[in-house]
mmCIF file of C-alpha atoms and ligand atoms in Angstrom:
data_model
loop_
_atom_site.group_PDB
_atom_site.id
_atom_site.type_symbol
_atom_site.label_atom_id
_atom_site.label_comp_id
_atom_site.label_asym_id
_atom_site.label_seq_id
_atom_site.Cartn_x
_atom_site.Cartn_y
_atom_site.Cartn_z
ATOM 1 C CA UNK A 103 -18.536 18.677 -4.425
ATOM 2 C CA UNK A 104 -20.507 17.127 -7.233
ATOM 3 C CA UNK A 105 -19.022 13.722 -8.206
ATOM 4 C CA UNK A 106 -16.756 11.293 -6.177
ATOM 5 C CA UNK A 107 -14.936 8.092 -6.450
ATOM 6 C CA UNK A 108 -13.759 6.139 -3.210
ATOM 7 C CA UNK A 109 -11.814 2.427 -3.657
ATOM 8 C CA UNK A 110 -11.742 0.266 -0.547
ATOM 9 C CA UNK A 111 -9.009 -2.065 -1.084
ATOM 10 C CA UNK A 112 -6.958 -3.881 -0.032
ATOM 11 C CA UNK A 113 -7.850 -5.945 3.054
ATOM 12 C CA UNK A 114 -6.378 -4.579 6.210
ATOM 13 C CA UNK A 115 -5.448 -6.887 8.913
ATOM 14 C CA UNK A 116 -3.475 -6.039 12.608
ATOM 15 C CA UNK A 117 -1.818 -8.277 14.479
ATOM 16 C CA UNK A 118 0.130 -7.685 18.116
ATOM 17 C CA UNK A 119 3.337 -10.015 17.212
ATOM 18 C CA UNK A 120 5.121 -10.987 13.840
ATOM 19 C CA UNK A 121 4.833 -14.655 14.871
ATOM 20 C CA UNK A 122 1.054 -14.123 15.046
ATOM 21 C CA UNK A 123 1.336 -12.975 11.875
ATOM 22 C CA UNK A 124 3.268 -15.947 10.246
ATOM 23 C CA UNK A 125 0.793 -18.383 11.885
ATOM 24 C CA UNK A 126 -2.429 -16.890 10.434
ATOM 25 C CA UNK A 127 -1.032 -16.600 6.850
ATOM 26 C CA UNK A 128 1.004 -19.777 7.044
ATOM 27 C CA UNK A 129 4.159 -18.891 5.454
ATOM 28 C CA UNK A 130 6.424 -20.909 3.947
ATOM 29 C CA UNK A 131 9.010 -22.057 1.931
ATOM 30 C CA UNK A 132 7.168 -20.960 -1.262
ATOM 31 C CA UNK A 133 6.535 -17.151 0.012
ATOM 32 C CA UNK A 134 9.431 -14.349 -0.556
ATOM 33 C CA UNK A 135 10.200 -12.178 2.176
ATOM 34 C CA UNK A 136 11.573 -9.115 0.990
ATOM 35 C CA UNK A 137 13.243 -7.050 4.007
ATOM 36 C CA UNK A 138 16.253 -5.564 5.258
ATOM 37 C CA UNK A 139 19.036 -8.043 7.143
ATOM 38 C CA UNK A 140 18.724 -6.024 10.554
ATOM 39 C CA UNK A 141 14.284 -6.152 10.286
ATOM 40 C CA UNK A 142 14.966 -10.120 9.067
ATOM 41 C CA UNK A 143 17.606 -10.615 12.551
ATOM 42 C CA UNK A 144 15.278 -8.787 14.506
ATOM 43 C CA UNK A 145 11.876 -10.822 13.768
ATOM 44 C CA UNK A 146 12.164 -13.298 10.961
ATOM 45 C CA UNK A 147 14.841 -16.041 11.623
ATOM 46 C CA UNK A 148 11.906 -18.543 12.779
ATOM 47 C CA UNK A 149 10.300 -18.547 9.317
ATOM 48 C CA UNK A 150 11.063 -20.956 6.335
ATOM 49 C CA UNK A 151 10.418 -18.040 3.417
ATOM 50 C CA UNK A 152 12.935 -17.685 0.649
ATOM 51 C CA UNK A 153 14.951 -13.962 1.475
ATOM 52 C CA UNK A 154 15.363 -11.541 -0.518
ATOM 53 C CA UNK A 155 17.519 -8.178 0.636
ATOM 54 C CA UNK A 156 16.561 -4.497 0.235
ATOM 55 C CA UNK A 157 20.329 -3.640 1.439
ATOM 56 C CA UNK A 158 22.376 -6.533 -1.242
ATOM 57 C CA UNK A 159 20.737 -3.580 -3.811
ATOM 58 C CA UNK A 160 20.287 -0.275 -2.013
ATOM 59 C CA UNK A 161 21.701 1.748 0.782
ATOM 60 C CA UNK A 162 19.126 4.429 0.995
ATOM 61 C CA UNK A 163 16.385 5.243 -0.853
ATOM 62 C CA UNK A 164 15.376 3.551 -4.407
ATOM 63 C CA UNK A 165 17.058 4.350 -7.617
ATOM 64 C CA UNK A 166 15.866 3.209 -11.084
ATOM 65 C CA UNK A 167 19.251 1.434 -11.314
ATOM 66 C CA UNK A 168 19.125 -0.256 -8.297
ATOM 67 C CA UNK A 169 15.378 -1.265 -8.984
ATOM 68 C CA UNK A 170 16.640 -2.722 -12.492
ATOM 69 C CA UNK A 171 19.212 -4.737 -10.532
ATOM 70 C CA UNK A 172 16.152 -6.235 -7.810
ATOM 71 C CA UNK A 173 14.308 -7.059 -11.319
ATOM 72 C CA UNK A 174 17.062 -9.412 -12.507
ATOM 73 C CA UNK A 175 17.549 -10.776 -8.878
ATOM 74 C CA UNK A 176 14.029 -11.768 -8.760
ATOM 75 C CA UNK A 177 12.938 -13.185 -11.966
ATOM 76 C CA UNK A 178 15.266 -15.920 -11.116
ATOM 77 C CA UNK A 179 12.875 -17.023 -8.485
ATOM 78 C CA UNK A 180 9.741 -19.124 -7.492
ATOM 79 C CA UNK A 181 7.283 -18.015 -5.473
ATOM 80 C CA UNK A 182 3.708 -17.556 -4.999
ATOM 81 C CA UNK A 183 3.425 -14.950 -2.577
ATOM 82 C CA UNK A 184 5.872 -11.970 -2.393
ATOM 83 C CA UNK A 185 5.810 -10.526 1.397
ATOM 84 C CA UNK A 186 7.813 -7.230 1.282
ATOM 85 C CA UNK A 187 8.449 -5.851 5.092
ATOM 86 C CA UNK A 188 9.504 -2.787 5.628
ATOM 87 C CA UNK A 189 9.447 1.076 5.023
ATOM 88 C CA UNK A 190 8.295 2.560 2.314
ATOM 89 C CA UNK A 191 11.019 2.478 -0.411
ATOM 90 C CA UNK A 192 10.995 -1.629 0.259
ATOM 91 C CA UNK A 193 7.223 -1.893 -0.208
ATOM 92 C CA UNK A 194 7.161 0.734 -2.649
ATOM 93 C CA UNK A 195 10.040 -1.650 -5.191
ATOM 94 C CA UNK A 196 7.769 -5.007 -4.115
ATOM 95 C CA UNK A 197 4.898 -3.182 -6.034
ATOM 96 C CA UNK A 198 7.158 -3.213 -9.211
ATOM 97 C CA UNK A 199 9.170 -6.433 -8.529
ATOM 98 C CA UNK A 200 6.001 -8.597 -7.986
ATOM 99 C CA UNK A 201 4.658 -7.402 -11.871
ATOM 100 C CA UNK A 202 4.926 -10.014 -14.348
ATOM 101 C CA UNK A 203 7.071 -8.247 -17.096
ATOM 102 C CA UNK A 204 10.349 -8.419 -18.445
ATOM 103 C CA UNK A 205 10.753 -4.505 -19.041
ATOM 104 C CA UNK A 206 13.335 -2.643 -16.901
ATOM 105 C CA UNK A 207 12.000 0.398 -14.503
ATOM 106 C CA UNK A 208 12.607 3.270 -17.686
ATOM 107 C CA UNK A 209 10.045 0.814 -19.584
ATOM 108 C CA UNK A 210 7.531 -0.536 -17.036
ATOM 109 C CA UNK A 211 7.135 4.261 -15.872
ATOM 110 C CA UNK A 212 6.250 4.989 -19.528
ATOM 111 C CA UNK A 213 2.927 6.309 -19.836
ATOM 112 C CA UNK A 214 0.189 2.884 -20.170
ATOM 113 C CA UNK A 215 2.229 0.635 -19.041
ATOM 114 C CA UNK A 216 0.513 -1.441 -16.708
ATOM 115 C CA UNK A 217 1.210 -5.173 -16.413
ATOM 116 C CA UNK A 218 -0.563 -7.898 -14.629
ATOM 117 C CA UNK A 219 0.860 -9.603 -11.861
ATOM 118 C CA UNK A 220 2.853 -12.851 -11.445
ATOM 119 C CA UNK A 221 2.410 -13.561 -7.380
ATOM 120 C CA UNK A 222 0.410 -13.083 -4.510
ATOM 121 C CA UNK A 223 1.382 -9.276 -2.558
ATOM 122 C CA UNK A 224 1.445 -8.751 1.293
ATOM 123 C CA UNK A 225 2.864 -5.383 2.002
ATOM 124 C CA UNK A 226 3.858 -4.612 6.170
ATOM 125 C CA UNK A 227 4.889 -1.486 7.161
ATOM 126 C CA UNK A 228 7.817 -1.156 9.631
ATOM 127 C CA UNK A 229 7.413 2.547 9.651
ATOM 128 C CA UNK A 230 4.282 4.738 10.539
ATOM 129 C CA UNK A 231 4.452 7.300 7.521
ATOM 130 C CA UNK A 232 3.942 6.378 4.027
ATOM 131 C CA UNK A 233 0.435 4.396 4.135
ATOM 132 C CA UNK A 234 1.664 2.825 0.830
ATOM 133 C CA UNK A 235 1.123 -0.405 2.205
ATOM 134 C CA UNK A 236 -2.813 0.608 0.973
ATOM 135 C CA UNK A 237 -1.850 2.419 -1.878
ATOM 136 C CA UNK A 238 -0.185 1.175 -5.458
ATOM 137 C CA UNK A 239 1.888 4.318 -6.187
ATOM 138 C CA UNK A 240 5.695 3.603 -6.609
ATOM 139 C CA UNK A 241 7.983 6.349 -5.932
ATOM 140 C CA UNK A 242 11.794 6.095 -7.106
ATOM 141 C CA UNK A 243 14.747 8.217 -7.892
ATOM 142 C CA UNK A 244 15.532 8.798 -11.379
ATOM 143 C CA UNK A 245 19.111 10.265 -10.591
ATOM 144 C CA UNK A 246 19.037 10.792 -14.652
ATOM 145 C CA UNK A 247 16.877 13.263 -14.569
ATOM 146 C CA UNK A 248 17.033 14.979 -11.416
ATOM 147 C CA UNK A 249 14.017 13.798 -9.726
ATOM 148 C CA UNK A 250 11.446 11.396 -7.583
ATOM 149 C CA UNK A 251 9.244 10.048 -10.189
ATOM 150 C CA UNK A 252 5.636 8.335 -8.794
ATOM 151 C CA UNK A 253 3.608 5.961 -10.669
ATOM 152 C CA UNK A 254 0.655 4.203 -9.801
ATOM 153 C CA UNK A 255 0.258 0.184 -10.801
ATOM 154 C CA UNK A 256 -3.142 -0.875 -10.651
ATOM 155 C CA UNK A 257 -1.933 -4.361 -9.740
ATOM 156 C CA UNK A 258 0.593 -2.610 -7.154
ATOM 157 C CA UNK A 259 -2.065 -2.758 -4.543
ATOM 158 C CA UNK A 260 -1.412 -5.266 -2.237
ATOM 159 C CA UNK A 261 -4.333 -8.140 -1.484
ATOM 160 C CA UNK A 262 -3.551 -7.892 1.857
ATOM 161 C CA UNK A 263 -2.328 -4.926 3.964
ATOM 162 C CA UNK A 264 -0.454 -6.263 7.762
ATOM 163 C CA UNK A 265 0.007 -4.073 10.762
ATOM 164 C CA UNK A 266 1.814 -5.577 13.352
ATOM 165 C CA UNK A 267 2.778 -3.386 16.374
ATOM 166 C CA UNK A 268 5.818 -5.118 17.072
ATOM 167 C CA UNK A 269 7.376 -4.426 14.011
ATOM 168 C CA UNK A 270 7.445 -0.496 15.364
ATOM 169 C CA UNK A 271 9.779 -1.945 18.669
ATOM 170 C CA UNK A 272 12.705 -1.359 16.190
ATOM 171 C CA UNK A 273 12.077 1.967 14.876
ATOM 172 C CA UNK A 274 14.730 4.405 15.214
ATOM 173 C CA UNK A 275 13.334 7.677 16.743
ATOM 174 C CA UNK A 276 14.474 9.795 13.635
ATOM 175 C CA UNK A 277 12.469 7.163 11.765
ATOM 176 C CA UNK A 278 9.769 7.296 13.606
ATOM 177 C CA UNK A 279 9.733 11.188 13.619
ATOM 178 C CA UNK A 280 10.488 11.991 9.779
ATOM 179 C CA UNK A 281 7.618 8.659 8.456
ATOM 180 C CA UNK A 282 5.052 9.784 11.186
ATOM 181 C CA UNK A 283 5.489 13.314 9.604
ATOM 182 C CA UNK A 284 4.633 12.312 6.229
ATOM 183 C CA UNK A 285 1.784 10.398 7.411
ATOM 184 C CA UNK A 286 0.517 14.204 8.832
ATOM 185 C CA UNK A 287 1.044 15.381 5.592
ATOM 186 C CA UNK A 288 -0.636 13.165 3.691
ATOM 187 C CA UNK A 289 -3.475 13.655 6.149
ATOM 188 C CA UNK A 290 -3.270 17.682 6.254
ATOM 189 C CA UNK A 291 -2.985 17.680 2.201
ATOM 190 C CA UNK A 292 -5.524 15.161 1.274
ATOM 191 C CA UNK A 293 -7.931 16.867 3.347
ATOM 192 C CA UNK A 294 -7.759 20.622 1.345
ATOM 193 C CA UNK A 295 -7.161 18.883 -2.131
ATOM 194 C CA UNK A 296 -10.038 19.718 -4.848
ATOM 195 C CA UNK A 297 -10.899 16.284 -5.232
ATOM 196 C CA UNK A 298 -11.181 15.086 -1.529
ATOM 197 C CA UNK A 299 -14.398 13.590 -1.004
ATOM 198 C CA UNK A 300 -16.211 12.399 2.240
ATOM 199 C CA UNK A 301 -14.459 9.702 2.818
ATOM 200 C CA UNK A 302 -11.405 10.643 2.417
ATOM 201 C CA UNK A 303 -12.006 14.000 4.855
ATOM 202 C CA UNK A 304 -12.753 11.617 7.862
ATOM 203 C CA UNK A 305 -9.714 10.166 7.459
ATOM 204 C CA UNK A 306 -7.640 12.662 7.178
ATOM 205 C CA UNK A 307 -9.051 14.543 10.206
ATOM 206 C CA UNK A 308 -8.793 11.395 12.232
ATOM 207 C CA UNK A 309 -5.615 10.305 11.316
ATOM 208 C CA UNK A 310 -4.169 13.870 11.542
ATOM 209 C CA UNK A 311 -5.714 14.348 14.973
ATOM 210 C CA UNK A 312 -3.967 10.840 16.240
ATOM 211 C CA UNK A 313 -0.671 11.796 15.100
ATOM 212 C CA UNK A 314 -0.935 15.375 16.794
ATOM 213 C CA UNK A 315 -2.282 14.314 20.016
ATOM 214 C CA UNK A 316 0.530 11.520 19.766
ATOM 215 C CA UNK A 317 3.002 14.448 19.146
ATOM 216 C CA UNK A 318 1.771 16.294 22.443
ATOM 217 C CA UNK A 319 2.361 12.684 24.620
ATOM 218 C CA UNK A 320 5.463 12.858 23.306
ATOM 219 C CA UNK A 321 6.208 16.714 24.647
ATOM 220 C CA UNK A 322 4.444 15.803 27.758
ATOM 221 C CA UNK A 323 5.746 12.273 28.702
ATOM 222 C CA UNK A 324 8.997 11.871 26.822
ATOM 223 C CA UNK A 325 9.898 9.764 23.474
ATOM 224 C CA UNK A 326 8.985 6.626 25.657
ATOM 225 C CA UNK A 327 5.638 6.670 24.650
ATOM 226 C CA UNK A 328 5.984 6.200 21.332
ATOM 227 C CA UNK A 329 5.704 2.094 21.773
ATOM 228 C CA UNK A 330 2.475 2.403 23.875
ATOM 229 C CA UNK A 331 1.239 4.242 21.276
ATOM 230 C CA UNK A 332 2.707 1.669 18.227
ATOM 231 C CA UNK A 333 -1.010 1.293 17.105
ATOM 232 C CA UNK A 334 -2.594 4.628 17.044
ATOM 233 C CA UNK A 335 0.605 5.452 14.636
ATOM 234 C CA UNK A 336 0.100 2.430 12.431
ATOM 235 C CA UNK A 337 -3.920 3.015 12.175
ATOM 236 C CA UNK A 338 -3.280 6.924 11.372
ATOM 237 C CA UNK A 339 -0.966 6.211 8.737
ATOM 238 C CA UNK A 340 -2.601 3.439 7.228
ATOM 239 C CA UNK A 341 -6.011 5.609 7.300
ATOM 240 C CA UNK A 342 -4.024 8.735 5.525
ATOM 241 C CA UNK A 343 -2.828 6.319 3.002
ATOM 242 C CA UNK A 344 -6.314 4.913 2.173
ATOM 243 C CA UNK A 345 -6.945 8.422 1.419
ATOM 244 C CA UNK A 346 -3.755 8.709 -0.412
ATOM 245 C CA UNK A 347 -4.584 6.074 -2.093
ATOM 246 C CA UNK A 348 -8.084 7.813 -3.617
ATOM 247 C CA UNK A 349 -6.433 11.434 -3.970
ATOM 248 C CA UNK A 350 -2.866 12.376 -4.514
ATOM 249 C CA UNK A 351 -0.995 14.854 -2.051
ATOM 250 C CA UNK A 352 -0.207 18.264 -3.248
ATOM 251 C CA UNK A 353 2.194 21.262 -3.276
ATOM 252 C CA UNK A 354 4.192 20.074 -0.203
ATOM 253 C CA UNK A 355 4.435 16.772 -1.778
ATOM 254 C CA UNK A 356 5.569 18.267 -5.173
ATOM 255 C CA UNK A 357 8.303 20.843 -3.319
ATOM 256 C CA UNK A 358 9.306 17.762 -1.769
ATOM 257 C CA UNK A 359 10.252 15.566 -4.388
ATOM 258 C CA UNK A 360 12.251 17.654 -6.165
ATOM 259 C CA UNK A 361 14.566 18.682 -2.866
ATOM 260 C CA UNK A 362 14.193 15.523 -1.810
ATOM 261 C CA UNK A 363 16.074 14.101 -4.941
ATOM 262 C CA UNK A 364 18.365 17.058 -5.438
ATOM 263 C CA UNK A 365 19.732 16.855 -1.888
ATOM 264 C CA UNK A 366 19.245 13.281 -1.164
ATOM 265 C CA UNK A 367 17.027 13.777 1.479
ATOM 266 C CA UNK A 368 14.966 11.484 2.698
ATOM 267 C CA UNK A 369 11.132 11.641 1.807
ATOM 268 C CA UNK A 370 9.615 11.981 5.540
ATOM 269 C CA UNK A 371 12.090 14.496 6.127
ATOM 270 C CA UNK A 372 11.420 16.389 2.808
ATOM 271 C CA UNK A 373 7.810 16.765 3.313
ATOM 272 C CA UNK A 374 8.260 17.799 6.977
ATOM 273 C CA UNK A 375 10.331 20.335 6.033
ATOM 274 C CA UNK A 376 8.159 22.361 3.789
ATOM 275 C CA UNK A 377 4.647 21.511 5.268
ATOM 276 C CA UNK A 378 4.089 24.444 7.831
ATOM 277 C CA UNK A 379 5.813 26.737 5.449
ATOM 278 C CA UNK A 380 3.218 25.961 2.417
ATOM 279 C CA UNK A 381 0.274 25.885 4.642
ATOM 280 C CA UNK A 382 1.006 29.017 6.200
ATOM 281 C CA UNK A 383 0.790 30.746 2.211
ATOM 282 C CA UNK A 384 -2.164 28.477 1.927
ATOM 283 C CA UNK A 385 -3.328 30.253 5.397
ATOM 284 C CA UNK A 386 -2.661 34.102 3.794
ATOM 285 C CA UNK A 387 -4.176 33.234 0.610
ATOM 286 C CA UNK A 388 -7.586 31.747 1.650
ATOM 287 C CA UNK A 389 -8.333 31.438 5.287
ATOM 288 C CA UNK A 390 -11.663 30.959 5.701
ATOM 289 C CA UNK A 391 -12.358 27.608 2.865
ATOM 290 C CA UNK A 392 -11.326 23.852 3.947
ATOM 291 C CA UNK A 393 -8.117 25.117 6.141
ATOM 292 C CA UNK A 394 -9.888 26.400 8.893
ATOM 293 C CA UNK A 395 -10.793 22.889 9.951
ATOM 294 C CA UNK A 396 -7.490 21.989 10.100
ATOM 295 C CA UNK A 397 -6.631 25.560 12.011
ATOM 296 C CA UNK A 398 -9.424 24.562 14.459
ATOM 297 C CA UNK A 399 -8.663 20.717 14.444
ATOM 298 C CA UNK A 400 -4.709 21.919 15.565
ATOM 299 C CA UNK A 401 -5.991 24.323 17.956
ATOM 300 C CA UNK A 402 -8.067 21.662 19.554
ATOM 301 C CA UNK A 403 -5.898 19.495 20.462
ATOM 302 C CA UNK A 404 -2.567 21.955 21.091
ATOM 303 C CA UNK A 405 -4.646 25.025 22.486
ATOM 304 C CA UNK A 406 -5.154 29.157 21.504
ATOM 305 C CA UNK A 407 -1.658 30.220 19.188
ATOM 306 C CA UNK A 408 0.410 32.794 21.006
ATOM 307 C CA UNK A 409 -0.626 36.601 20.341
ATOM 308 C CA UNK A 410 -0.047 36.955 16.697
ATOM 309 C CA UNK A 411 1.149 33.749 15.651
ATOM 310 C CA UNK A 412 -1.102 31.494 13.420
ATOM 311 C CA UNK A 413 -2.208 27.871 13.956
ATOM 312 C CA UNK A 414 0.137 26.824 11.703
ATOM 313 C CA UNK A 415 3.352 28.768 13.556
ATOM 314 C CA UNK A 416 2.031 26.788 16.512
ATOM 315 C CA UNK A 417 1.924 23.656 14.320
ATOM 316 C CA UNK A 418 5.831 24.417 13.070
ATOM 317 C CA UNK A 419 6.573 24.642 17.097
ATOM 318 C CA UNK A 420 5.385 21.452 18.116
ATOM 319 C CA UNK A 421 7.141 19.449 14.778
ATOM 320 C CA UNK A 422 10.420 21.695 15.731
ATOM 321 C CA UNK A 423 10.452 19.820 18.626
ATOM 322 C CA UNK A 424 9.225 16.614 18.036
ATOM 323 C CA UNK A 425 10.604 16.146 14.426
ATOM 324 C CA UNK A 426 13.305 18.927 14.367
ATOM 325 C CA UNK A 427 14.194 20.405 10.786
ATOM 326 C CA UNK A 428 17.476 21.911 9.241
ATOM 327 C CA UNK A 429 17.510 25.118 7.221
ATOM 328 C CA UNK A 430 17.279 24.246 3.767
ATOM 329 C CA UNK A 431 21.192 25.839 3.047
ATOM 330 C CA UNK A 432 22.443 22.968 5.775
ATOM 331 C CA UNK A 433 20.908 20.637 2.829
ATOM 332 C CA UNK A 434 23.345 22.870 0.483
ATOM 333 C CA UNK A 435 20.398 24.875 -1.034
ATOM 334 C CA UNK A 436 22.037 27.923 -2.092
ATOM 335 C CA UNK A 437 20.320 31.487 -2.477
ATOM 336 C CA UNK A 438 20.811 31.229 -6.318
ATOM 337 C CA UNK A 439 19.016 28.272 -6.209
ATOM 338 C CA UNK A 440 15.468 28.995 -5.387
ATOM 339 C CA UNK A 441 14.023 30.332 -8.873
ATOM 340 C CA UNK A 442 15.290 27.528 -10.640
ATOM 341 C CA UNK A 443 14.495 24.860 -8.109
ATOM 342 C CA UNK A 444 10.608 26.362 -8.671
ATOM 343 C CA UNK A 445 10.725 26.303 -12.001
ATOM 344 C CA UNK A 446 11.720 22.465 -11.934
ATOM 345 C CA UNK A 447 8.977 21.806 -9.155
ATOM 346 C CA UNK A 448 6.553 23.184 -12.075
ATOM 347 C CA UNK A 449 7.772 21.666 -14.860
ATOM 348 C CA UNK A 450 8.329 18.122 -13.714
ATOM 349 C CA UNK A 451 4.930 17.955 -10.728
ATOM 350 C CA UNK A 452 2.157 18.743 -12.330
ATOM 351 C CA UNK A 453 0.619 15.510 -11.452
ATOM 352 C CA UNK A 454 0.690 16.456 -7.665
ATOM 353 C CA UNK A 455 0.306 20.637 -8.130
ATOM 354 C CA UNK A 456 -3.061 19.970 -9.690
ATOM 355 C CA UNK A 457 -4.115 18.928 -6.084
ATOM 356 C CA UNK A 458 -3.182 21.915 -4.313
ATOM 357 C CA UNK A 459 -5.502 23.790 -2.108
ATOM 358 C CA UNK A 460 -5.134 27.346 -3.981
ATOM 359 C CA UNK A 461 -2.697 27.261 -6.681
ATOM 360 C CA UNK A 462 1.177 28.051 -6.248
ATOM 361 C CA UNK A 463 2.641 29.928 -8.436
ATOM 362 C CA UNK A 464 6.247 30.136 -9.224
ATOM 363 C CA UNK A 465 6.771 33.175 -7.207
ATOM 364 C CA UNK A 466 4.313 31.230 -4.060
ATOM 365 C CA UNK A 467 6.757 28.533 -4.827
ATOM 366 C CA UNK A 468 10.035 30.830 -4.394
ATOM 367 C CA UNK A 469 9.034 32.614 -1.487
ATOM 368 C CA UNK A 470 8.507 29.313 0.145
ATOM 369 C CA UNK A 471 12.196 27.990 -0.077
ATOM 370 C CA UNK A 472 12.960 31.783 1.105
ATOM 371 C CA UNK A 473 11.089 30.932 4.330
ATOM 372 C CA UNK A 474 13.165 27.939 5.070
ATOM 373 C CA UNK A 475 16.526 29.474 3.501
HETATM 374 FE FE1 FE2 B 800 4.529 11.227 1.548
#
């Protein structure tokens, strides 16, 4: 490694109870909390924000249309401080909604485009997955064109970052399972990518190690434990998105966005889908570089791989039961598909292939949906 950039923003703060939360930033009637209904019945009713709803626009995850719609809702608003709670599709449409522009979503992802802000930005996670409560990346569905499109706003970081345990109280265990997932990913692809740097490595080995040894409590003790362990999930995937937020995820990330659009799947589930499957032809292709950490890291903490199996078949045995996958032809993936589906993954992903560990080729890229067919 020769040369390395690391950004430390934005602030992070944790708090044990929303209403802790609402006391130390004093909000009020000029803030706009942007959440779902059942997150705003569960916690918020006490506070005097102005409301704005996820669900009055979108049912699942973001669409540039949908997006477009939030735009016009908002502009006809005051407020100094936009407070978007949630998972990550909600905090991922606050870091367009809060940019002080009258272009519509096709507009504000052309190349350069980069406006200022017009408020104040608080982002709280109510998963444990994304991280992009630290990052400024935006992630949508084009349906238009077939695909999840990212884009990074440099005024999409947030100046404040909340974790708040009791926000996870509500968290459905498919939730749970799919976001805390993606968090591993993030972790587990960070840490091979070309441009990780040192920072970003002890991270991802820390946050990856939390979310595996939380995955074995789980196995040993029953779902149950997921609450007692609220804040190791929320510190692992806030510390995988502070490296996310340095150096994009890779090939499992890039396989995922496509499915994920062309199957409507959502992301946490698309990335846990394809992760053992790419890091085992990571594993064949070059063993002995950055991935034997991780092979040592897994072995670690879930013990020697049966005779012949590799780290990462252990790896797919502990998410099959923990965060349990479908083939990908129960998604509606069809034989046929796979050539073209790689050839899109190429064409439209570059920005996330470039950060692969060894690079995939079409055919690498093939014989992964194979795997999973
Ligand atoms: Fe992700």
């Amino acid at each position: 490694m020769n040369t390395f950039k690391f950004s430390v923003r934005p602030q992070i703060h944790g708090y044990d109870k929303f209403s802790d939360f609402i006391q130390a930033h004093e909000v009020g009637p000029q803030d706009l909390i942007f959440t779902q209904r059942f997150l705003y019945d569960s916690f918020m009713q006490e506070t005097t924000a102005q409301t704005l709803f996820y669900d009055d626009f979108c049912g699942g995850e973001p669409t540039d249309i949908a997006v477009d719609e939030m735009l016009a809702a908002i502009r006809g608003l005051g407020f100094n401080r936009l407070i978007a709670i949630g998972g990550g599709s909600i905090l991922d449409c606050a870091k367009v909604l809060v940019l002080d522009s009258q272009q519509n979503v096709a507009e504000l992802f052309a190349p350069g485009v980069q406006p200022e802000r017009k408020a104040g930005l608080l982002l709280i996670p109510t998963t444990c997955g994304t991280g992009c409560e630290v990052t400024c990346v935006a992630v949508l569905d084009f349906p238009g064109i077939g695909s999840k499109i990212g884009k990074g706003f440099e005024a999409g970081f947030a100046d404040t970052a909340i974790l708040i345990d009791e926000l996870l109280a509500t968290i459905p265990y498919p939730v749970f399972a799919t976001s805390s997932a993606d968090a591993l990913v993030h972790a587990l692809e960070i840490y091979l990518a070309p441009r990780a740097n040192p920072y970003t490595d002890i991270l991802c080995i820390n946050a990856a190690r939390l979310i595996l040894q939380g995955y074995k409590r789980i196995i040993e003790h029953g779902r149950g434990v997921i609450q007692q362990d609220a804040k190791s999930y929320l510190t692992a995937s806030n510390m995988a998105g502070m490296a996310l937020a340095n150096v994009l995820a890779g090939g499992v990330h890039a396989i995922a966005m496509h499915f994920g659009s062309a199957h409507h799947v959502p992301h946490g589930e698309a990335t846990r889908l394809f992760l053992p499957a790419v890091f085992e032809v990571y594993f064949e292709k070059q063993a002995g570089g950055k991935i034997a950490d991780i092979a040592a890291l897994i072995e670690d903490v879930l013990g020697k791989p049966a005779q012949g199996e590799s780290p990462f078949g252990m790896l797919e045995r502990l998410l099959a039961e923990v965060v349990p996958a479908k083939r990908l032809t129960e998604y509606g993936m069809k034989p046929g598909d796979v050539h073209d589906y790689a050839d899109k993954v190429i064409e439209t992903q570059q920005r996330l292939l470039v950060n692969n560990y060894v690079p995939l080729s079409n055919l690498d890229i093939a014989g992964i949906y194979n795997r999973l067919m």
